[in-house]
Amino acid sequence: MTDIKTYAPSFRLDGRVALVTGASRGIGFGLAHALAEVGARVAVCARDERALASLEADIPGSFAVAMDASRVESIQAAVARVEEHFGTIDILVNNAGLGANHPALEVSEQDWDEMMNVNLKGSFFCAQAVARGMVQRGYGRIVNMSSQASVVGIVDHAVYCASKGGINQLTRVMALEWSKHGVTVNAVAPTFIYTPGTAERLDDPDYRENVLRRIPARQIGDISDVAGAVIYLASDAAKLVTGSLLVVDGGWTAQ
Ligand SMILES: NC(=O)c1ccc[n+]([C@@H]2O[C@H](COP(=O)([O-])OP(=O)(O)OC[C@H]3O[C@@H](n4cnc5c(N)ncnc54)[C@H](O)[C@@H]3O)[C@@H](O)[C@H]2O)c1
């Protein structure tokens, strides 16, 4: 009798605990939902404490915790609460982010600090706080939310592009340092995704057409496009993938 070996890896996350930052709306909310749908127990972190109760009701089996991703103290306290509640964190999705932008000549110091504090500093310290436990336990999957704007310039997005380019470099270095401990670190780089953060711009027909013209697939992304990439990178199917940037951009950056 021949042994039947399967070559198809599993994308299920049963038994895993995932922490998603910026989960109150948009991509973060959708990712938290999607991770629960494939079996993970999810800690949903949000800055807005009023959102916490409804988040737990909306996402089966979830645990909602307040976290201001721009403040290291708040990040560390939230991570400790999640570890206490679930006993572990196997997956981190570093999603919280700001997208407001200005022409480079008009960027103030405050604009710079607000965006960098959430997008870059927050992502770094959240990964650091979660990775301490992951390294000790010898297992972890970290997925950082980058953007196509990390590899191409976008007019009026100087600070955003810089913050996401920084995410790509953090991803590589954290991967180099932690992969020997069973912790993979990767980033996902979506094109424009329709969310509350982009709806106003994408509802403007001229803006939308200008965006579509640059996407060879001629499609604005939706949250499930990002979820596919995140679930893959969080799963055992991607155990040998680390330090990579998975672009989900309909071909924008291939040009
Ligand atoms: N929507 C897109 O087109 C797109 C494309 C590429 C990358 N991204 C990235 O995806 C992520 C989510 O984007 P989105 O479109 O869902 O945005 P969104 O504005 O709809 O949601 C952003 C989330 O981050 C949270 N957040 C902001 N500041 C925070 C803070 N200090 N502490 C905790 N949470 C905070 C918000 O409360 C919200 O839940 C961001 O990192 C963004 O840069 C979005």
XYZ file of N, CA and C and ligand atoms in Angstrom:
809
model
N 0.835 -1.196 0.000
C 0.000 0.000 0.000
C 0.879 1.259 0.000
N 0.577 2.197 -0.883
C 1.390 3.432 -0.889
C 0.840 4.437 0.113
N 1.778 5.145 0.758
C 1.357 6.227 1.664
C 0.744 7.355 0.855
N -0.366 7.849 1.343
C -0.951 8.992 0.647
C -0.475 10.250 1.348
N 0.331 11.043 0.634
C 0.871 12.275 1.220
C 0.114 13.442 0.598
N -0.221 14.420 1.420
C -0.854 15.598 0.840
C 0.185 16.703 0.678
N 0.101 17.375 -0.426
C 1.010 18.492 -0.680
C 0.315 19.838 -0.492
N -0.994 19.795 -0.299
C -1.738 21.050 -0.191
C -1.688 21.538 1.252
N -1.088 22.696 1.500
C -1.002 23.190 2.877
C -2.345 23.715 3.353
N -2.436 23.888 4.677
C -3.694 24.394 5.239
C -3.605 25.899 5.473
N -4.688 26.557 5.157
C -4.782 28.000 5.417
C -5.644 28.272 6.653
N -6.043 27.222 7.352
C -6.874 27.395 8.559
C -6.003 27.888 9.716
N -6.630 28.611 10.626
C -5.889 29.133 11.783
C -6.520 28.655 13.090
N -7.125 27.475 13.055
C -7.775 26.947 14.263
C -6.773 26.862 15.404
N -7.197 27.305 16.580
C -6.347 27.217 17.770
C -5.358 28.367 17.895
N -5.215 29.175 16.874
C -4.273 30.304 16.940
C -4.957 31.530 17.528
N -4.141 32.372 18.171
C -4.639 33.651 18.705
C -4.021 34.778 17.879
N -4.889 35.655 17.367
C -4.413 36.773 16.541
C -4.768 38.098 17.194
N -3.848 39.048 17.146
C -4.131 40.404 17.617
C -4.123 41.324 16.394
N -5.212 42.092 16.247
C -5.322 43.026 15.121
C -5.424 44.439 15.680
N -4.543 45.339 15.238
C -4.620 46.729 15.706
C -5.474 47.549 14.735
N -6.053 48.633 15.269
C -6.896 49.494 14.426
C -8.085 48.730 13.879
N -8.722 47.924 14.760
C -9.754 46.988 14.289
C -11.166 47.564 14.333
N -11.297 48.857 14.633
C -12.663 49.373 14.814
C -13.396 49.543 13.492
N -12.665 49.658 12.389
C -13.351 49.869 11.106
C -12.408 49.498 9.954
N -12.914 49.590 8.748
C -12.094 49.448 7.547
C -11.390 48.094 7.447
N -10.153 48.151 6.962
C -9.397 46.916 6.717
C -9.201 46.142 8.021
N -8.907 46.835 9.120
C -8.661 46.162 10.400
C -9.869 45.372 10.859
N -11.048 45.978 10.755
C -12.270 45.267 11.145
C -12.461 44.035 10.256
N -12.301 44.245 8.946
C -12.491 43.130 8.008
C -11.496 42.007 8.246
N -10.250 42.371 8.544
C -9.232 41.332 8.784
C -9.541 40.556 10.059
N -9.979 41.272 11.107
C -10.320 40.587 12.358
C -11.444 39.581 12.092
N -12.434 39.999 11.313
C -13.554 39.117 10.992
C -13.067 37.908 10.192
N -12.228 38.188 9.186
C -11.746 37.112 8.316
C -10.901 36.097 9.104
N -10.054 36.592 10.021
C -9.219 35.676 10.818
C -10.100 34.790 11.692
N -11.178 35.361 12.247
C -12.115 34.558 13.045
C -12.804 33.526 12.149
N -13.117 33.920 10.922
C -13.795 32.991 9.995
C -12.937 31.771 9.675
N -11.598 31.922 9.692
C -10.747 30.752 9.416
C -10.241 30.107 10.708
N -10.899 30.410 11.827
C -10.686 29.629 13.042
C -9.899 30.292 14.155
N -9.323 31.491 13.925
C -8.508 32.113 14.977
C -9.396 32.719 16.058
N -8.839 32.770 17.268
C -9.444 33.604 18.317
C -8.756 34.965 18.202
N -9.571 36.019 18.164
C -9.015 37.314 17.766
C -9.130 38.343 18.879
N -8.011 39.006 19.153
C -8.021 40.183 20.026
C -8.132 41.399 19.127
N -9.210 42.168 19.319
C -9.429 43.348 18.483
C -9.043 44.575 19.287
N -8.050 45.298 18.809
C -7.570 46.479 19.526
C -8.039 47.726 18.802
N -8.567 48.668 19.574
C -9.060 49.911 18.973
C -8.787 51.051 19.929
N -8.567 52.229 19.336
C -8.302 53.412 20.157
C -9.586 53.911 20.786
N -10.669 53.794 20.034
C -11.951 54.320 20.464
C -12.629 53.315 21.403
N -12.619 53.630 22.723
C -13.134 52.661 23.704
C -14.621 52.377 23.508
N -15.341 53.351 22.897
C -16.787 53.126 22.687
C -17.025 52.002 21.688
N -16.006 51.755 20.827
C -16.182 50.729 19.789
C -16.003 49.318 20.352
N -15.436 49.198 21.569
C -14.997 47.873 22.031
C -16.146 46.881 22.213
N -17.252 47.344 22.860
C -18.348 46.419 23.146
C -18.966 45.900 21.851
N -19.179 46.787 20.879
C -19.816 46.321 19.647
C -18.865 45.438 18.839
N -17.553 45.695 18.980
C -16.597 44.836 18.265
C -16.698 43.390 18.750
N -16.778 43.221 20.074
C -16.877 41.852 20.609
C -18.151 41.177 20.120
N -19.226 41.972 19.999
C -20.494 41.396 19.533
C -20.396 41.025 18.052
N -19.650 41.814 17.286
C -19.596 41.602 15.825
C -18.663 40.462 15.422
N -17.632 40.218 16.228
C -16.627 39.219 15.829
C -16.662 38.048 16.805
N -17.125 36.895 16.335
C -17.335 35.748 17.212
C -16.074 35.366 17.998
N -16.223 35.217 19.316
C -15.112 34.742 20.164
C -14.033 35.772 20.393
N -14.271 37.030 20.021
C -13.192 38.013 20.126
C -13.101 38.628 21.520
N -11.957 39.264 21.776
C -11.696 39.966 23.031
C -11.237 41.363 22.638
N -11.972 42.377 23.073
C -11.667 43.741 22.635
C -10.890 44.486 23.714
N -9.847 45.177 23.284
C -8.956 45.884 24.212
C -8.637 47.269 23.649
N -8.619 48.258 24.542
C -8.254 49.609 24.098
C -6.752 49.676 23.826
N -6.393 50.286 22.712
C -4.969 50.522 22.415
C -4.843 51.781 21.549
N -4.073 52.725 22.043
C -3.693 53.860 21.199
C -2.348 53.491 20.594
N -2.356 53.208 19.299
C -1.154 52.677 18.646
C -0.057 53.723 18.483
N -0.315 54.960 18.904
C 0.759 55.965 18.829
C 1.496 56.087 20.161
N 1.048 55.326 21.185
C 1.655 55.467 22.518
C 2.208 54.129 22.995
N 3.500 54.096 23.263
C 4.160 52.827 23.608
C 3.561 52.222 24.881
N 3.279 53.075 25.863
C 2.678 52.575 27.120
C 1.352 51.872 26.869
N 0.527 52.476 26.025
C -0.785 51.915 25.713
C -0.635 50.591 24.957
N 0.327 50.542 24.036
C 0.585 49.300 23.274
C 0.981 48.180 24.237
N 1.927 48.478 25.125
C 2.439 47.431 26.031
C 1.345 46.941 26.979
N 0.500 47.877 27.447
C -0.589 47.488 28.353
C -1.595 46.602 27.618
N -1.914 46.952 26.381
C -2.899 46.171 25.619
C -2.359 44.769 25.323
N -1.093 44.689 24.928
C -0.502 43.376 24.626
C -0.513 42.501 25.887
N -0.182 43.092 27.037
C -0.182 42.322 28.298
C -1.592 41.805 28.607
N -2.616 42.644 28.377
C -4.001 42.208 28.653
C -4.407 41.057 27.744
N -3.997 41.121 26.483
C -4.366 40.051 25.538
C -3.648 38.751 25.922
N -2.382 38.856 26.283
C -1.630 37.643 26.676
C -2.247 37.021 27.931
N -2.681 37.895 28.844
C -3.315 37.391 30.071
C -4.642 36.695 29.744
N -5.403 37.293 28.821
C -6.722 36.741 28.490
C -6.624 35.413 27.735
N -5.798 35.391 26.679
C -5.731 34.192 25.823
C -4.562 33.274 26.190
N -3.604 33.781 26.971
C -2.440 32.965 27.348
C -1.326 32.995 26.322
N -1.577 33.582 25.155
C -0.578 33.614 24.085
C -1.010 34.614 23.022
N -0.076 34.999 22.155
C -0.431 35.678 20.898
C 0.427 35.012 19.809
N -0.243 34.402 18.831
C 0.483 33.694 17.765
C 0.666 34.549 16.524
N -0.293 35.462 16.321
C -0.320 36.245 15.074
C -0.539 37.712 15.440
N 0.260 38.590 14.872
C 0.028 40.037 15.022
C -0.240 40.623 13.648
N -1.336 41.352 13.527
C -1.576 42.122 12.304
C -1.496 43.600 12.678
N -0.394 44.206 12.263
C -0.071 45.600 12.587
C -0.771 46.482 11.569
N -2.061 46.772 11.812
C -2.871 47.430 10.778
C -3.129 48.914 11.018
N -3.159 49.349 12.292
C -3.563 50.736 12.587
C -2.727 51.700 11.753
N -3.404 52.690 11.175
C -2.656 53.632 10.350
C -3.485 54.840 9.991
N -2.787 55.924 9.676
C -3.431 57.159 9.226
C -3.060 57.387 7.771
N -3.986 58.032 7.022
C -3.719 58.227 5.594
C -3.818 59.661 5.119
N -4.132 60.608 6.016
C -4.316 62.000 5.576
C -3.029 62.549 4.976
N -3.155 63.378 3.949
C -1.948 63.858 3.291
C -2.039 65.284 2.800
N -0.877 65.845 2.561
C -0.763 67.235 2.123
C 0.383 67.326 1.128
N 0.347 68.345 0.257
C 1.538 68.607 -0.565
C 2.752 68.800 0.347
N 3.906 68.357 -0.103
C 5.091 68.378 0.764
C 5.380 69.773 1.323
N 5.107 70.806 0.541
C 5.401 72.160 1.030
C 4.492 72.574 2.178
N 3.397 71.862 2.360
C 2.444 72.258 3.407
C 2.465 71.364 4.640
N 3.334 70.349 4.660
C 3.360 69.426 5.801
C 3.929 70.142 7.029
N 3.184 70.082 8.141
C 3.666 70.683 9.385
C 4.371 69.615 10.223
N 5.074 70.089 11.241
C 5.735 69.143 12.144
C 4.695 68.250 12.810
N 3.542 68.853 13.127
C 2.477 68.070 13.775
C 1.934 66.974 12.840
N 1.755 67.345 11.538
C 1.301 66.327 10.557
C 2.287 65.161 10.528
N 3.575 65.509 10.469
C 4.633 64.485 10.404
C 4.556 63.579 11.633
N 4.516 64.199 12.819
C 4.549 63.417 14.056
C 3.316 62.523 14.191
N 2.146 63.071 13.868
C 0.912 62.268 14.027
C 0.980 61.009 13.178
N 1.387 61.174 11.906
C 1.389 60.006 11.016
C 2.507 59.034 11.364
N 3.695 59.546 11.597
C 4.818 58.662 11.911
C 4.582 57.923 13.231
N 3.954 58.602 14.191
C 3.743 57.971 15.497
C 2.829 56.752 15.415
N 1.834 56.807 14.545
C 0.943 55.643 14.405
C 1.546 54.651 13.405
N 1.840 55.136 12.199
C 2.192 54.214 11.106
C 3.534 53.508 11.337
N 4.523 54.245 11.820
C 5.864 53.642 11.885
C 6.276 53.306 13.317
N 6.217 54.316 14.193
C 6.625 54.047 15.585
C 5.682 53.023 16.222
N 4.389 53.218 16.028
C 3.412 52.301 16.634
C 3.601 50.882 16.140
N 3.818 50.732 14.823
C 3.986 49.375 14.277
C 5.237 48.723 14.858
N 6.311 49.503 14.985
C 7.541 48.930 15.536
C 7.330 48.463 16.982
N 6.767 49.341 17.818
C 6.678 48.979 19.240
C 5.622 47.913 19.500
N 4.634 47.836 18.612
C 3.657 46.757 18.760
C 4.320 45.416 18.419
N 5.085 45.413 17.324
C 5.809 44.182 16.968
C 6.776 43.797 18.074
N 7.485 44.779 18.622
C 8.445 44.483 19.695
C 7.733 43.870 20.905
N 6.600 44.500 21.298
C 5.884 44.030 22.499
C 5.366 42.605 22.310
N 4.847 42.315 21.113
C 4.286 40.975 20.870
C 5.406 39.960 20.640
N 6.468 40.383 19.961
C 7.550 39.442 19.619
C 8.286 38.937 20.855
N 8.288 39.725 21.935
C 8.991 39.242 23.145
C 8.443 37.872 23.548
N 7.109 37.760 23.587
C 6.486 36.479 23.948
C 6.656 35.448 22.843
N 6.529 35.887 21.579
C 6.648 34.935 20.463
C 8.020 34.276 20.447
N 9.066 35.088 20.648
C 10.434 34.567 20.629
C 10.615 33.545 21.761
N 10.065 33.867 22.926
C 10.165 32.930 24.068
C 9.459 31.620 23.769
N 8.264 31.716 23.126
C 7.475 30.510 22.854
C 7.956 29.790 21.598
N 8.774 30.475 20.773
C 9.321 29.842 19.568
C 8.348 29.775 18.418
N 7.339 30.644 18.400
C 6.379 30.634 17.291
C 5.734 32.003 17.149
N 5.625 32.481 15.923
C 4.883 33.727 15.697
C 4.781 34.078 14.231
N 3.735 34.806 13.911
C 3.530 35.334 12.550
C 3.196 36.812 12.704
N 4.044 37.674 12.163
C 3.762 39.113 12.208
C 3.512 39.587 10.779
N 2.376 40.263 10.599
C 2.050 40.820 9.276
C 1.881 42.324 9.442
N 2.751 43.082 8.797
C 2.698 44.541 8.874
C 1.931 45.093 7.680
N 1.074 46.088 7.945
C 0.308 46.671 6.849
C 1.124 47.775 6.205
N 1.662 47.458 5.036
C 2.394 48.451 4.260
C 1.423 49.016 3.225
N 1.914 49.340 2.057
C 1.080 49.934 1.007
C 1.879 49.921 -0.279
N 1.179 50.007 -1.414
C 1.922 50.206 -2.672
C 2.751 51.490 -2.583
N 2.279 52.417 -1.718
C 2.982 53.695 -1.536
C 4.315 53.523 -0.812
N 4.655 52.283 -0.456
C 5.974 52.029 0.137
C 7.032 51.836 -0.939
N 6.590 51.543 -2.167
C 7.567 51.266 -3.229
C 7.482 52.240 -4.398
N 6.371 52.954 -4.530
C 6.284 54.009 -5.553
C 5.894 55.310 -4.859
N 6.287 56.422 -5.451
C 5.880 57.708 -4.892
C 4.451 58.031 -5.313
N 3.703 58.677 -4.440
C 2.358 59.151 -4.788
C 2.293 60.631 -4.406
N 1.933 61.457 -5.371
C 1.905 62.909 -5.155
C 1.058 63.248 -3.927
N 1.517 64.202 -3.136
C 0.831 64.670 -1.918
C 0.840 63.643 -0.782
N 1.650 62.599 -0.896
C 1.688 61.548 0.131
C 3.101 61.375 0.694
N 3.854 62.467 0.811
C 5.269 62.331 1.202
C 5.422 61.589 2.529
N 4.659 62.017 3.528
C 4.857 61.427 4.860
C 4.338 59.990 4.883
N 3.205 59.783 4.231
C 2.633 58.428 4.164
C 3.618 57.479 3.472
N 4.138 57.898 2.311
C 5.087 57.044 1.576
C 6.312 56.741 2.439
N 6.810 57.757 3.147
C 7.989 57.550 3.993
C 7.666 56.564 5.121
N 6.473 56.700 5.700
C 6.121 55.806 6.821
C 6.004 54.360 6.335
N 5.442 54.165 5.146
C 5.251 52.792 4.656
C 6.563 52.205 4.115
N 7.424 53.078 3.546
C 8.757 52.593 3.165
C 9.517 52.126 4.398
N 9.335 52.852 5.499
C 9.958 52.454 6.763
C 9.441 51.110 7.243
N 8.150 50.869 7.037
C 7.569 49.571 7.425
C 8.272 48.431 6.688
N 8.551 48.631 5.408
C 9.202 47.551 4.647
C 10.585 47.231 5.221
N 11.317 48.265 5.602
C 12.647 48.034 6.158
C 12.565 47.404 7.554
N 11.608 47.865 8.370
C 11.434 47.224 9.686
C 11.118 45.740 9.501
N 10.271 45.464 8.509
C 9.863 44.075 8.247
C 11.088 43.201 7.971
N 11.988 43.721 7.125
C 13.168 42.925 6.760
C 14.062 42.678 7.977
N 14.298 43.729 8.758
C 15.228 43.577 9.884
C 14.626 42.679 10.974
N 13.337 42.867 11.254
C 12.708 42.010 12.267
C 12.713 40.556 11.797
N 12.506 40.345 10.492
C 12.553 38.976 9.959
C 13.938 38.377 10.180
N 14.972 39.168 9.897
C 16.339 38.659 10.066
C 16.624 38.301 11.524
N 16.108 39.120 12.447
C 16.433 38.895 13.861
C 15.600 37.779 14.498
N 14.352 37.604 14.044
C 13.445 36.723 14.789
C 13.131 35.398 14.096
N 13.485 35.260 12.818
C 13.084 34.035 12.111
C 13.708 32.794 12.735
N 14.905 32.928 13.276
C 15.542 31.742 13.905
C 14.779 31.305 15.160
N 13.893 32.149 15.656
C 13.075 31.793 16.816
C 11.668 31.333 16.397
N 11.480 31.058 15.117
C 10.157 30.579 14.660
C 9.171 31.687 14.392
N 9.663 32.923 14.347
C 8.759 34.067 14.137
C 8.997 34.624 12.729
N 7.987 34.552 11.869
C 8.121 35.156 10.547
C 7.551 36.572 10.580
N 8.141 37.430 9.760
C 7.684 38.828 9.692
C 7.575 39.214 8.216
N 6.381 39.585 7.806
C 6.151 39.950 6.406
C 5.268 41.191 6.351
N 5.167 41.768 5.162
C 4.311 42.948 4.989
C 3.419 42.749 3.771
N 2.251 43.365 3.837
C 1.303 43.337 2.714
C 1.180 44.762 2.188
N 1.223 44.903 0.870
C 1.198 46.238 0.250
C 0.001 46.362 -0.695
N -1.130 46.808 -0.159
C -2.311 46.930 -1.030
C -2.301 48.209 -1.862
N -3.013 48.152 -2.976
C -3.354 49.363 -3.714
C -4.532 50.034 -3.001
N -5.232 50.930 -3.657
C -6.398 51.567 -3.036
C -7.473 50.527 -2.736
N -7.904 50.520 -1.481
C -8.973 49.628 -1.025
C -10.110 50.539 -0.560
N -11.330 50.180 -0.918
C -12.465 51.028 -0.528
C -12.779 50.815 0.955
N -12.531 51.819 1.786
C -12.789 51.748 3.238
C -13.264 53.135 3.681
N -13.697 53.262 4.955
C -14.072 54.600 5.423
C -12.926 55.600 5.288
N -11.675 55.108 5.314
C -10.519 56.002 5.200
C -10.305 56.527 3.782
N -10.830 55.824 2.772
C -10.600 56.242 1.374
C -11.902 56.580 0.652
N -13.049 56.328 1.306
C -14.346 56.456 0.618
C -14.553 57.847 0.026
N -14.212 58.878 0.824
C -14.478 60.235 0.344
C -13.729 60.509 -0.966
N -12.451 60.113 -1.008
C -11.662 60.339 -2.228
C -12.163 59.459 -3.373
N -12.436 58.172 -3.071
C -12.809 57.259 -4.153
C -14.232 57.493 -4.650
N -15.058 58.196 -3.858
C -16.406 58.528 -4.319
C -16.401 59.712 -5.292
N -15.259 60.390 -5.401
C -15.119 61.477 -6.375
C -14.756 60.825 -7.727
N -15.647 60.931 -8.739
C -15.440 60.199 -9.999
C -14.096 60.509 -10.663
N -13.623 61.769 -10.583
C -12.347 62.108 -11.237
C -11.181 61.418 -10.521
N -11.231 61.461 -9.180
C -10.172 60.830 -8.388
C -10.158 59.322 -8.675
N -11.350 58.731 -8.666
C -11.463 57.286 -8.881
C -10.907 56.891 -10.256
N -11.268 57.669 -11.276
C -10.805 57.353 -12.635
C -9.282 57.475 -12.716
N -8.753 58.480 -12.033
C -7.301 58.678 -12.019
C -6.595 57.486 -11.367
N -7.204 56.951 -10.310
C -6.649 55.766 -9.632
C -6.756 54.548 -10.550
N -7.953 54.368 -11.140
C -8.173 53.177 -11.979
C -7.235 53.145 -13.182
N -6.915 54.335 -13.695
C -6.017 54.414 -14.846
C -4.648 53.822 -14.527
N -4.259 53.866 -13.250
C -2.917 53.357 -12.875
C -2.934 51.887 -12.459
N -4.130 51.294 -12.376
C -4.204 49.887 -11.949
C -4.499 49.040 -13.188
N -3.499 48.264 -13.673
C -3.732 47.479 -14.882
C -4.974 46.583 -14.782
N -5.285 46.086 -13.601
C -6.474 45.234 -13.452
C -7.772 46.051 -13.462
N -7.665 47.381 -13.484
C -8.822 48.286 -13.538
C -9.840 47.989 -12.432
N -9.336 47.721 -11.226
C -10.236 47.454 -10.097
C -9.710 48.125 -8.845
N -10.598 48.777 -8.084
C -10.274 49.192 -6.727
C -10.331 47.910 -5.894
N -9.415 47.772 -4.918
C -9.421 46.546 -4.122
C -10.536 46.541 -3.093
N -10.888 45.345 -2.634
C -11.763 45.300 -1.458
C -11.065 44.538 -0.340
N -11.689 44.591 0.835
C -10.977 44.117 2.031
C -10.638 42.630 1.927
N -11.464 41.851 1.232
C -11.166 40.419 1.134
C -9.885 40.183 0.319
N -9.531 41.118 -0.575
C -8.257 40.973 -1.307
C -7.076 41.036 -0.331
N -7.203 41.925 0.649
C -6.136 42.045 1.656
C -6.179 40.841 2.604
N -7.393 40.403 2.932
C -7.550 39.274 3.868
C -6.880 38.015 3.316
N -6.988 37.792 1.999
C -6.365 36.599 1.408
C -4.865 36.591 1.662
N -4.243 37.753 1.488
C -2.792 37.850 1.677
C -2.425 37.670 3.151
N -3.202 38.287 4.032
C -2.884 38.219 5.469
C -3.074 36.791 5.993
N -4.158 36.158 5.580
C -4.405 34.783 6.056
C -3.289 33.853 5.570
N -2.889 34.020 4.327
C -1.782 33.197 3.808
C -0.522 33.380 4.662
N -0.143 34.643 4.876
C 1.109 34.905 5.614
C 1.011 34.470 7.071
N -0.210 34.428 7.605
C -0.403 34.025 9.006
C -0.479 32.505 9.153
N -0.609 31.812 8.042
C -0.871 30.365 8.115
C 0.417 29.553 8.037
N 0.290 28.246 8.279
C 1.457 27.373 8.171
C 1.904 27.220 6.719
N 1.025 27.571 5.777
C 1.400 27.510 4.358
C 2.585 28.433 4.071
N 2.753 29.471 4.892
C 3.809 30.461 4.635
C 4.956 30.339 5.626
N 5.179 29.117 6.159
C 6.171 29.006 7.245
C 7.593 29.375 6.808
N 7.866 29.274 5.494
C 9.207 29.606 5.009
C 9.271 30.993 4.370
N 8.177 31.734 4.497
C 8.130 33.076 3.889
C 8.401 34.086 4.990
N 9.489 34.806 4.895
C 9.772 35.834 5.909
C 10.594 36.953 5.290
N 10.337 38.173 5.759
C 11.034 39.342 5.228
C 10.513 39.780 3.876
N 9.315 39.283 3.488
C 8.834 39.588 2.137
C 7.744 40.654 2.145
N 7.547 41.228 0.970
C 6.486 42.219 0.763
C 5.540 41.626 -0.274
N 4.315 41.363 0.139
C 3.325 40.792 -0.788
C 2.454 41.925 -1.312
N 2.651 42.295 -2.590
C 1.857 43.394 -3.143
C 0.514 42.865 -3.643
N -0.525 43.623 -3.301
C -1.903 43.260 -3.693
C -2.433 44.510 -4.385
N -1.971 44.724 -5.633
C -2.152 46.058 -6.216
C -2.656 46.048 -7.651
N -3.166 44.906 -8.128
C -3.697 44.855 -9.491
C -2.667 45.242 -10.545
N -1.395 45.228 -10.155
C -0.327 45.497 -11.119
C 0.235 46.910 -11.086
N -0.280 47.773 -10.179
C 0.194 49.186 -10.141
C 1.715 49.268 -10.142
N 2.354 48.502 -9.223
C 3.803 48.660 -9.053
C 4.612 47.799 -10.037
N 3.908 47.032 -10.890
C 4.638 46.234 -11.888
C 5.046 47.095 -13.076
N 4.491 48.315 -13.160
C 4.733 49.152 -14.356
C 6.078 49.854 -14.269
N -7.539 51.747 2.290
C -6.481 51.744 1.464
O -6.571 52.108 0.279
C -5.141 51.276 1.966
C -4.157 50.955 1.020
C -2.911 50.530 1.478
C -2.662 50.427 2.828
N -3.648 50.755 3.728
C -3.331 50.632 5.142
O -4.256 49.777 5.758
C -4.465 50.167 7.114
C -5.946 50.403 7.367
O -6.430 51.372 6.459
P -7.997 51.688 6.279
O -8.191 52.137 4.905
O -8.824 50.581 6.836
O -8.102 53.001 7.198
P -9.269 53.517 8.135
O -8.988 54.960 8.327
O -10.607 53.118 7.611
O -8.959 52.696 9.457
C -7.766 52.923 10.152
C -7.869 52.290 11.505
O -6.698 52.643 12.256
C -7.131 53.147 13.500
N -6.175 54.084 14.093
C -5.741 55.270 13.633
N -4.938 55.847 14.553
C -4.876 54.998 15.612
C -4.222 55.018 16.858
N -3.469 56.052 17.259
N -4.382 53.957 17.682
C -5.147 52.910 17.324
N -5.807 52.834 16.170
C -5.667 53.871 15.321
C -8.473 53.831 13.221
O -9.218 54.022 14.405
C -9.090 52.815 12.281
O -9.681 51.743 12.973
C -3.610 51.432 7.320
O -2.360 51.066 7.875
C -3.439 51.940 5.901
O -2.276 52.739 5.752
C -4.881 51.178 3.333
